[in-house]
Coordinates of C-alpha atoms and ligand atoms in Angstrom, one line a residue:
L1 CA -19.6 29.7 18.1
T2 CA -18.5 29.7 14.5
P3 CA -15.5 27.6 13.8
D4 CA -12.6 29.5 12.3
S5 CA -12.6 27.2 9.3
A6 CA -16.2 28.1 8.5
I7 CA -15.6 31.9 8.1
R8 CA -13.0 31.6 5.4
A9 CA -14.2 31.1 1.9
A10 CA -13.1 27.7 0.6
G11 CA -11.0 29.3 -2.2
D12 CA -8.9 31.2 0.4
Y13 CA -7.2 28.0 1.4
K14 CA -5.5 27.6 -2.0
T15 CA -2.9 30.3 -1.2
A16 CA -3.4 30.8 2.5
T17 CA -0.4 30.9 4.8
K18 CA -0.3 27.5 6.4
N19 CA 0.8 26.3 9.8
F20 CA 0.7 22.9 8.3
W21 CA 3.6 20.9 6.9
H22 CA 2.5 18.8 4.0
P23 CA 3.8 15.2 4.5
M24 CA 6.2 14.0 1.8
S25 CA 6.8 17.6 0.6
P26 CA 9.3 20.4 0.7
S27 CA 9.0 22.0 4.2
K28 CA 8.9 25.4 2.5
Q29 CA 6.1 25.5 0.0
D30 CA 6.5 27.5 -3.2
P31 CA 4.0 30.4 -2.5
S32 CA 3.1 30.6 -6.1
Q33 CA 2.1 27.0 -6.2
E34 CA -1.6 26.5 -5.8
T35 CA -2.8 23.7 -3.5
L36 CA -5.7 21.5 -4.6
I37 CA -8.2 22.0 -1.8
V38 CA -10.7 19.2 -1.9
V39 CA -13.9 20.1 -0.1
S40 CA -16.3 17.2 -0.8
G41 CA -16.6 13.8 -2.4
E42 CA -19.3 11.7 -3.9
G43 CA -18.8 8.2 -5.4
N44 CA -15.7 8.3 -7.7
Y45 CA -15.6 12.1 -7.8
V46 CA -14.3 14.9 -5.5
T47 CA -15.1 18.6 -5.7
D48 CA -12.5 21.3 -5.2
A49 CA -12.7 24.7 -3.6
D50 CA -13.6 26.3 -7.0
G51 CA -16.5 23.9 -7.4
N52 CA -14.8 21.7 -10.1
R53 CA -15.9 18.1 -10.0
L54 CA -12.9 15.9 -10.6
L55 CA -12.7 12.1 -11.2
D56 CA -10.6 10.7 -8.3
G57 CA -7.9 8.8 -10.0
V58 CA -6.0 8.4 -6.7
G59 CA -8.9 7.1 -4.6
G60 CA -7.8 9.5 -1.8
L61 CA -4.4 7.8 -1.4
W62 CA -5.0 4.3 -2.7
N63 CA -7.6 3.8 0.1
V64 CA -11.1 5.1 -0.7
N65 CA -11.9 1.8 -2.4
V66 CA -15.6 1.9 -1.9
G67 CA -15.9 5.5 -3.2
H68 CA -16.7 8.7 -1.3
N69 CA -19.7 9.5 0.9
R70 CA -21.2 6.0 1.1
A71 CA -24.3 6.1 3.2
E72 CA -23.9 2.5 4.5
V73 CA -20.4 3.4 6.0
K74 CA -21.6 6.7 7.5
D75 CA -24.6 5.0 9.0
A76 CA -22.5 2.4 10.7
I77 CA -20.1 5.0 12.0
K78 CA -23.0 7.1 13.3
A79 CA -24.7 4.1 15.0
Q80 CA -21.4 3.2 16.7
L81 CA -20.7 6.8 17.8
D82 CA -24.2 7.0 19.3
Q83 CA -23.4 3.9 21.3
L84 CA -19.7 4.2 22.1
A85 CA -17.1 6.2 20.3
Y86 CA -14.1 4.7 21.9
Y87 CA -13.0 2.2 24.5
Q88 CA -9.8 0.4 24.8
S89 CA -9.1 -3.3 24.3
F90 CA -6.0 -3.9 26.5
D91 CA -5.8 -6.8 28.8
G92 CA -9.2 -7.9 30.1
V93 CA -11.3 -5.1 28.4
A94 CA -13.0 -5.0 25.0
H95 CA -16.1 -4.0 23.1
P96 CA -18.2 -6.0 20.6
R97 CA -17.0 -4.5 17.3
V98 CA -13.4 -5.4 17.8
Y99 CA -14.3 -9.1 18.2
D100 CA -16.7 -8.9 15.2
L101 CA -14.0 -7.5 12.9
A102 CA -11.4 -10.0 14.0
D103 CA -13.8 -12.9 13.4
R104 CA -14.7 -11.4 10.0
L105 CA -11.1 -11.1 8.9
V106 CA -10.2 -14.6 10.1
G107 CA -13.2 -15.9 8.2
M108 CA -12.4 -14.0 5.0
L109 CA -8.8 -15.2 5.2
A110 CA -9.5 -18.8 6.0
Q111 CA -7.6 -19.9 2.8
E112 CA -4.5 -18.3 4.2
D113 CA -5.0 -20.2 7.5
A114 CA -5.5 -16.9 9.3
H115 CA -5.8 -17.3 13.0
R116 CA -5.2 -14.1 15.0
V117 CA -5.5 -10.3 14.5
L118 CA -3.8 -7.3 16.1
F119 CA -5.2 -3.9 15.2
G120 CA -3.6 -0.5 14.7
S121 CA -4.4 2.8 13.0
N122 CA -2.4 2.9 9.7
G123 CA -0.2 0.9 7.4
S124 CA 2.9 1.9 9.2
D125 CA 1.5 0.4 12.4
A126 CA 0.5 -2.8 10.5
V127 CA 4.0 -3.2 9.2
E128 CA 5.7 -2.4 12.5
T129 CA 3.5 -4.9 14.2
A130 CA 4.3 -7.6 11.6
L131 CA 8.1 -7.0 12.0
K132 CA 8.1 -7.0 15.8
L133 CA 5.8 -10.0 16.1
S134 CA 7.9 -12.0 13.5
R135 CA 10.8 -11.6 15.9
Q136 CA 8.6 -12.6 18.8
Y137 CA 7.6 -15.7 16.9
W138 CA 11.2 -16.8 16.7
I139 CA 11.8 -16.1 20.4
A140 CA 8.7 -18.2 21.2
A141 CA 9.9 -20.9 18.8
G142 CA 13.3 -21.1 20.4
E143 CA 15.4 -19.5 17.7
P144 CA 16.1 -16.0 19.1
G145 CA 19.0 -15.6 16.7
R146 CA 16.6 -15.0 13.8
V147 CA 16.5 -11.3 13.8
R148 CA 17.3 -10.2 10.2
F149 CA 14.8 -9.0 7.6
L150 CA 15.0 -9.5 3.9
S151 CA 13.2 -6.9 1.7
L152 CA 13.1 -5.5 -1.8
R153 CA 14.5 -2.5 -3.6
N154 CA 11.7 -0.1 -4.6
S155 CA 9.6 -1.3 -1.7
Y156 CA 7.5 1.0 0.5
H157 CA 6.5 -0.2 4.0
G158 CA 5.5 2.9 5.7
M159 CA 7.3 5.5 7.9
H160 CA 8.0 4.0 11.3
I161 CA 11.6 3.2 11.9
G162 CA 11.2 -0.5 11.2
G163 CA 9.1 0.1 8.0
T164 CA 11.5 2.8 6.9
S165 CA 14.5 0.4 7.5
V166 CA 13.0 -2.4 5.3
G167 CA 11.9 0.2 2.7
G168 CA 13.8 0.0 -0.5
N169 CA 13.9 3.6 -1.6
A170 CA 16.8 5.6 -0.3
V171 CA 15.0 9.0 -0.3
Y172 CA 13.2 7.9 2.8
H173 CA 16.5 7.0 4.6
Y174 CA 18.5 10.2 4.0
N175 CA 17.0 12.4 6.8
H176 CA 16.4 9.8 9.4
G177 CA 19.4 7.5 9.9
P178 CA 20.8 5.4 11.4
L179 CA 18.0 2.9 10.8
L180 CA 17.5 -0.7 11.9
P181 CA 20.5 -2.9 11.5
G182 CA 20.1 -6.4 9.9
V183 CA 18.1 -5.5 6.9
E184 CA 19.1 -7.0 3.5
L185 CA 17.8 -5.5 0.4
L186 CA 17.3 -7.7 -2.7
D187 CA 16.5 -6.7 -6.2
S188 CA 13.0 -6.0 -7.2
P189 CA 11.1 -8.2 -9.6
F190 CA 11.1 -5.3 -12.1
L191 CA 11.1 -6.3 -15.8
Y192 CA 11.5 -2.7 -17.1
R193 CA 14.6 -2.0 -15.1
N194 CA 16.8 -4.7 -13.6
P195 CA 20.5 -5.3 -13.2
W196 CA 20.5 -8.1 -15.7
N197 CA 18.8 -6.1 -18.4
T198 CA 16.5 -8.9 -19.1
E199 CA 13.0 -8.5 -20.4
D200 CA 12.3 -12.2 -20.1
P201 CA 10.1 -12.9 -17.1
A202 CA 11.3 -16.4 -16.5
E203 CA 14.9 -15.4 -16.8
L204 CA 14.3 -12.5 -14.4
T205 CA 12.8 -14.8 -11.8
D206 CA 15.8 -17.2 -12.2
H207 CA 18.2 -14.4 -11.4
L208 CA 16.2 -13.2 -8.4
I209 CA 15.8 -16.6 -6.9
R210 CA 19.5 -17.3 -7.3
Q211 CA 20.2 -14.0 -5.6
L212 CA 17.8 -14.8 -2.8
E213 CA 19.4 -18.3 -2.3
E214 CA 22.9 -16.8 -2.3
R215 CA 22.0 -14.1 0.2
I216 CA 20.4 -16.6 2.5
E217 CA 23.4 -18.9 2.3
F218 CA 25.8 -16.1 3.0
L219 CA 23.9 -14.7 6.0
G220 CA 22.8 -18.1 7.3
G221 CA 19.0 -18.9 7.2
Q222 CA 19.1 -19.3 10.9
T223 CA 19.8 -15.6 11.3
I224 CA 16.7 -14.4 9.2
A225 CA 13.4 -13.8 10.8
A226 CA 11.3 -12.8 7.8
F227 CA 11.1 -11.7 4.2
I228 CA 8.7 -8.7 3.8
A229 CA 7.3 -7.5 0.4
E230 CA 4.3 -6.1 -1.3
P231 CA 2.6 -8.5 -3.7
V232 CA 2.7 -5.8 -6.3
Q233 CA 5.0 -2.9 -5.3
G234 CA 2.9 0.2 -5.2
A235 CA 4.6 3.5 -4.2
G236 CA 7.9 2.3 -5.8
G237 CA 6.2 2.5 -9.2
V238 CA 3.5 -0.3 -9.5
I239 CA 5.9 -3.1 -10.2
V240 CA 4.2 -6.3 -11.2
P241 CA 6.4 -9.4 -10.7
P242 CA 6.6 -12.3 -13.2
E243 CA 3.9 -15.0 -12.7
D244 CA 6.3 -17.5 -11.1
Y245 CA 8.1 -15.1 -8.8
W246 CA 6.0 -15.4 -5.6
P247 CA 5.5 -19.2 -5.6
R248 CA 9.3 -19.6 -6.1
V249 CA 10.1 -17.1 -3.3
R250 CA 7.7 -19.0 -1.0
E251 CA 9.4 -22.3 -1.8
V252 CA 12.9 -20.9 -0.9
L253 CA 11.6 -19.3 2.3
D254 CA 9.9 -22.6 3.3
R255 CA 13.1 -24.5 2.8
H256 CA 14.9 -22.2 5.2
G257 CA 11.9 -21.7 7.6
I258 CA 11.9 -18.0 7.0
L259 CA 8.5 -16.2 7.6
M260 CA 6.8 -14.5 4.7
I261 CA 5.2 -11.1 5.5
S262 CA 2.9 -9.8 2.8
D263 CA 2.4 -6.1 3.0
E264 CA -1.2 -5.9 1.7
V265 CA -1.7 -2.3 2.8
V266 CA -2.4 -1.3 -0.8
T267 CA -3.3 -4.7 -2.4
G268 CA -5.6 -6.0 0.4
F269 CA -9.3 -6.2 -0.2
G270 CA -9.4 -6.1 -4.0
R271 CA -7.1 -3.6 -5.7
T272 CA -5.3 -6.1 -7.8
G273 CA -8.4 -7.9 -9.0
N274 CA -8.1 -10.5 -6.2
M275 CA -9.3 -10.2 -2.6
L276 CA -5.6 -10.3 -1.6
G277 CA -2.5 -9.4 -3.7
S278 CA -0.8 -12.6 -2.5
R279 CA -3.8 -14.7 -3.3
G280 CA -3.5 -13.5 -6.9
W281 CA -0.1 -15.0 -7.0
G282 CA -1.2 -18.3 -5.4
V283 CA 0.9 -17.9 -2.2
K284 CA -0.1 -18.0 1.4
P285 CA 1.9 -15.5 3.7
D286 CA 2.5 -16.2 7.3
I287 CA 1.7 -12.6 8.3
M288 CA -0.4 -10.0 6.5
A289 CA -0.4 -6.3 7.0
F290 CA -3.6 -4.4 6.1
A291 CA -4.7 -0.8 6.3
K292 CA -6.1 1.6 3.6
G293 CA -8.9 -0.4 2.0
I294 CA -9.9 -2.1 5.2
S295 CA -11.8 1.0 6.2
A296 CA -11.6 2.8 2.9
G297 CA -10.4 6.0 4.5
Y298 CA -13.6 6.6 6.5
I299 CA -11.7 6.2 9.7
P300 CA -8.0 5.2 10.1
L301 CA -7.6 1.5 10.8
A302 CA -5.0 -1.2 10.4
A303 CA -4.9 -5.0 11.0
T304 CA -2.0 -7.4 11.1
V305 CA -3.2 -10.9 10.6
F306 CA -1.2 -14.0 11.7
N307 CA -1.6 -17.5 10.4
R308 CA -1.9 -20.6 12.6
R309 CA 1.8 -21.4 12.5
V310 CA 2.8 -18.0 13.9
A311 CA -0.2 -17.6 16.3
D312 CA 0.2 -21.1 17.8
A313 CA 3.9 -20.7 18.4
I314 CA 3.4 -17.3 20.2
E315 CA 0.4 -18.6 22.2
N316 CA 2.4 -21.6 23.3
G317 CA 5.8 -19.8 23.7
P318 CA 7.7 -20.3 26.9
G319 CA 7.8 -17.7 29.7
F320 CA 7.3 -14.1 28.6
S321 CA 7.4 -15.0 24.9
N322 CA 3.7 -15.6 24.9
V323 CA 2.8 -12.1 26.0
I324 CA 1.7 -9.6 23.4
M325 CA 3.7 -6.7 24.8
H326 CA 2.8 -4.5 21.8
G327 CA -0.2 -2.4 21.0
Y328 CA -1.6 1.0 20.7
T329 CA -4.4 3.1 22.3
Y330 CA -6.2 2.6 19.0
S331 CA -5.6 -1.2 18.7
G332 CA -9.2 -1.9 18.1
H333 CA -11.0 1.4 17.8
P334 CA -14.8 0.6 18.0
T335 CA -15.8 3.3 15.5
A336 CA -13.1 2.3 13.0
A337 CA -14.1 -1.3 13.4
A338 CA -17.7 -0.4 12.7
A339 CA -16.6 1.4 9.6
A340 CA -14.5 -1.5 8.4
L341 CA -17.3 -4.0 8.9
A342 CA -19.5 -1.8 6.7
V343 CA -16.7 -1.4 4.1
L344 CA -16.1 -5.1 4.0
D345 CA -19.8 -5.7 3.4
I346 CA -19.6 -3.5 0.3
V347 CA -16.4 -5.1 -0.9
E348 CA -17.9 -8.6 -0.7
R349 CA -21.5 -7.8 -1.7
D350 CA -20.5 -5.8 -4.7
D351 CA -17.6 -8.0 -5.6
L352 CA -15.2 -5.1 -5.8
P353 CA -12.2 -7.4 -6.4
G354 CA -14.1 -8.7 -9.5
N355 CA -14.8 -5.1 -10.6
A356 CA -11.2 -4.1 -10.1
G357 CA -10.2 -7.0 -12.3
L358 CA -12.6 -6.2 -15.1
V359 CA -12.3 -2.4 -15.1
G360 CA -8.6 -2.7 -14.4
A361 CA -8.2 -4.7 -17.6
V362 CA -9.8 -1.9 -19.6
L363 CA -7.6 0.7 -17.8
Q364 CA -4.4 -1.2 -18.3
D365 CA -5.2 -1.8 -22.0
E366 CA -6.1 1.8 -22.7
L367 CA -3.1 3.1 -20.9
Q368 CA -0.8 1.4 -23.3
A369 CA -1.8 3.9 -26.0
L370 CA 0.0 6.6 -24.0
E371 CA 3.3 5.0 -24.7
S372 CA 3.5 7.0 -28.0
H373 CA 4.0 10.1 -25.9
R374 CA 7.6 11.5 -25.7
Y375 CA 8.1 11.0 -22.0
V376 CA 6.2 7.7 -21.5
G377 CA 8.6 4.9 -21.2
E378 CA 6.1 2.3 -20.0
T379 CA 2.7 2.0 -18.5
R380 CA 2.1 -0.9 -16.3
G381 CA -0.1 -2.3 -13.5
K382 CA -2.5 -4.9 -12.3
G383 CA -6.2 -4.4 -11.5
L384 CA -6.9 -0.8 -10.5
M385 CA -3.3 0.1 -9.7
A386 CA -1.2 1.6 -12.5
A387 CA 1.9 3.7 -13.2
I388 CA 3.1 5.7 -16.0
D389 CA 6.9 5.6 -16.0
L390 CA 8.4 8.9 -17.3
V391 CA 11.7 8.7 -19.1
A392 CA 14.1 11.2 -20.5
D393 CA 15.3 8.6 -23.0
K394 CA 13.2 5.7 -24.2
G395 CA 16.2 3.8 -25.5
T396 CA 18.2 3.8 -22.2
R397 CA 15.0 4.0 -20.0
E398 CA 16.7 6.7 -18.0
S399 CA 14.1 8.4 -15.8
V400 CA 13.2 12.0 -16.2
D401 CA 14.9 14.3 -13.7
P402 CA 12.6 14.3 -10.7
S403 CA 13.4 17.9 -9.9
S404 CA 12.3 18.9 -13.4
G405 CA 8.7 18.9 -12.0
I406 CA 7.4 17.2 -15.1
A407 CA 5.3 14.7 -13.2
H408 CA 3.7 17.7 -11.4
R409 CA 3.1 19.5 -14.7
I410 CA 1.3 16.4 -16.1
A411 CA -0.8 16.0 -13.0
A412 CA -1.8 19.7 -13.1
A413 CA -2.8 19.4 -16.7
A414 CA -4.8 16.2 -16.0
R415 CA -6.6 18.1 -13.3
E416 CA -7.5 20.8 -15.8
E417 CA -8.9 18.0 -17.9
G418 CA -11.0 16.9 -14.9
V419 CA -9.0 14.0 -13.4
V420 CA -6.9 13.8 -10.2
V421 CA -3.7 11.7 -10.7
R422 CA -0.7 11.4 -8.4
P423 CA 2.7 12.7 -9.4
A424 CA 5.3 10.6 -7.6
G425 CA 8.9 11.6 -8.5
T426 CA 9.3 10.1 -12.0
K427 CA 6.0 8.4 -12.2
I428 CA 2.3 9.2 -12.4
I429 CA 0.4 6.8 -10.1
L430 CA -3.3 5.8 -10.6
S431 CA -5.2 4.0 -7.8
P432 CA -8.9 5.0 -8.3
P433 CA -11.8 3.7 -6.1
L434 CA -12.6 0.0 -6.9
T435 CA -16.1 1.1 -7.8
L436 CA -14.7 2.7 -11.0
E437 CA -16.7 2.1 -14.1
A438 CA -15.2 1.3 -17.5
D439 CA -16.2 4.6 -19.0
E440 CA -14.5 6.4 -16.1
A441 CA -11.3 4.4 -16.8
R442 CA -11.5 5.6 -20.4
E443 CA -12.0 9.1 -19.2
M444 CA -8.9 8.9 -17.0
V445 CA -6.8 7.9 -20.0
R446 CA -8.3 10.5 -22.2
A447 CA -7.4 13.2 -19.6
L448 CA -3.9 11.8 -19.3
D449 CA -3.5 11.7 -23.1
A450 CA -4.5 15.4 -23.3
A451 CA -2.2 16.3 -20.4
L452 CA 0.8 14.4 -21.9
S453 CA 0.2 16.2 -25.2
R454 CA 0.8 19.5 -23.5
V455 CA 4.2 18.5 -22.2
D456 CA 5.4 16.6 -25.3
Ligands
PLP1 N1 2.7 -0.3 3.2 C1 2.5 0.0 2.0 C2 2.6 -1.0 0.9 C3 2.0 1.3 1.6 O1 1.8 1.6 0.4 C4 1.8 2.2 2.7 C5 1.4 3.6 2.4 O2 1.2 4.0 1.3 C6 2.2 1.8 4.0 C7 2.6 0.6 4.2 C8 2.0 2.8 5.1 O3 0.7 3.1 5.3 P1 0.3 4.5 6.1 O4 0.7 5.6 5.3 O5 -1.1 4.3 6.4 O6 1.1 4.4 7.4

């Protein structure tokens, strides 16, 4: 039996009628707009339906951190499939790989005092688990009135109702309200655009910490469960906080007993040049949410990791508060766990965080030259995550009109130059595999330079 997909030529998919809604896209696609159909991947490159080999500047979607088509990961998946594709891990049942991966994570995160792990399938699961279990922590700890969440403008925490509610970008709220009550948004540690119009990092942190303290005082610390944030905001435009921001936030949260949830879905396992984004800022979260890089896209997987403070309180909680009444069919998928173990082997053996730091420095440095282009207000990033912030006016820093399609035009031109980049509203986002080489970083910037020249 020939699968239907095999009898169409790869090129036919570019304009084919689709029964498929693209996520994060207009529901009715412009029929004249060609879709990039990716048919294969190898290392840091993908090949499209026309046979063009393109440098993958997006790393799939910030997740193919070890590069495409790695034999080690495929072999691990195959071996697991030959043994057991799936079994559950609810009460009293499990399989070896889920224990192996939990032990591996707790070991890798010993510095963070990691103690327990709950698995899921994607970043949205990881965040939802973190939010729900942070509330359970307070029930177990005897303060059930702590239900609020603090989060940041420009943040992105996935698409479940909890993650959408703590997300700091209103476009994700419009079509899906009402969302979770009790979420308080604070300003983002964003030097390029902030309400105080300051470009001084220390001054910005002072303002943000004052705002945090005032908000906690107004709401009452005893009503707040947790503060959730990304160590470096990703989808919101790769916003890198001032050096002292995270340690000072942690100090305030500690004074009020508020839990810190670090959303490491993008930053976990190397992207910022450190094994964890939070580690790079010298802070230890109470709860960490991982997905993407943990299995590098080979099979969906998420992990939410709890430190000893949280795990001990839940395990010793009175009555029902010590029961984990949360989990998914795929909380601990054996094949995904096998893939993750192989991916983490590569991350550690090849020191991909170190490579992201070194090659990332080349990338960030070269990107700055693009600021001479008409629409480039700023380039910024850390390690191998970067954004080009597109502005209509460099003086006021007013963003380009997102409906102008300029980001898409730049991305399309970059693709013609041989590089895939991600247009995201008023930004171009870069998140290549962490196996990127310095020459490839330069090639990405060359392609972007040529692409920007076409729209100048
Ligand atoms: N958290 C962060 C920081 C993310 O960037 C994302 C996705 O981009 C998510 C959560 C949600 O992950 P997923 O799309 O796998 O549900």
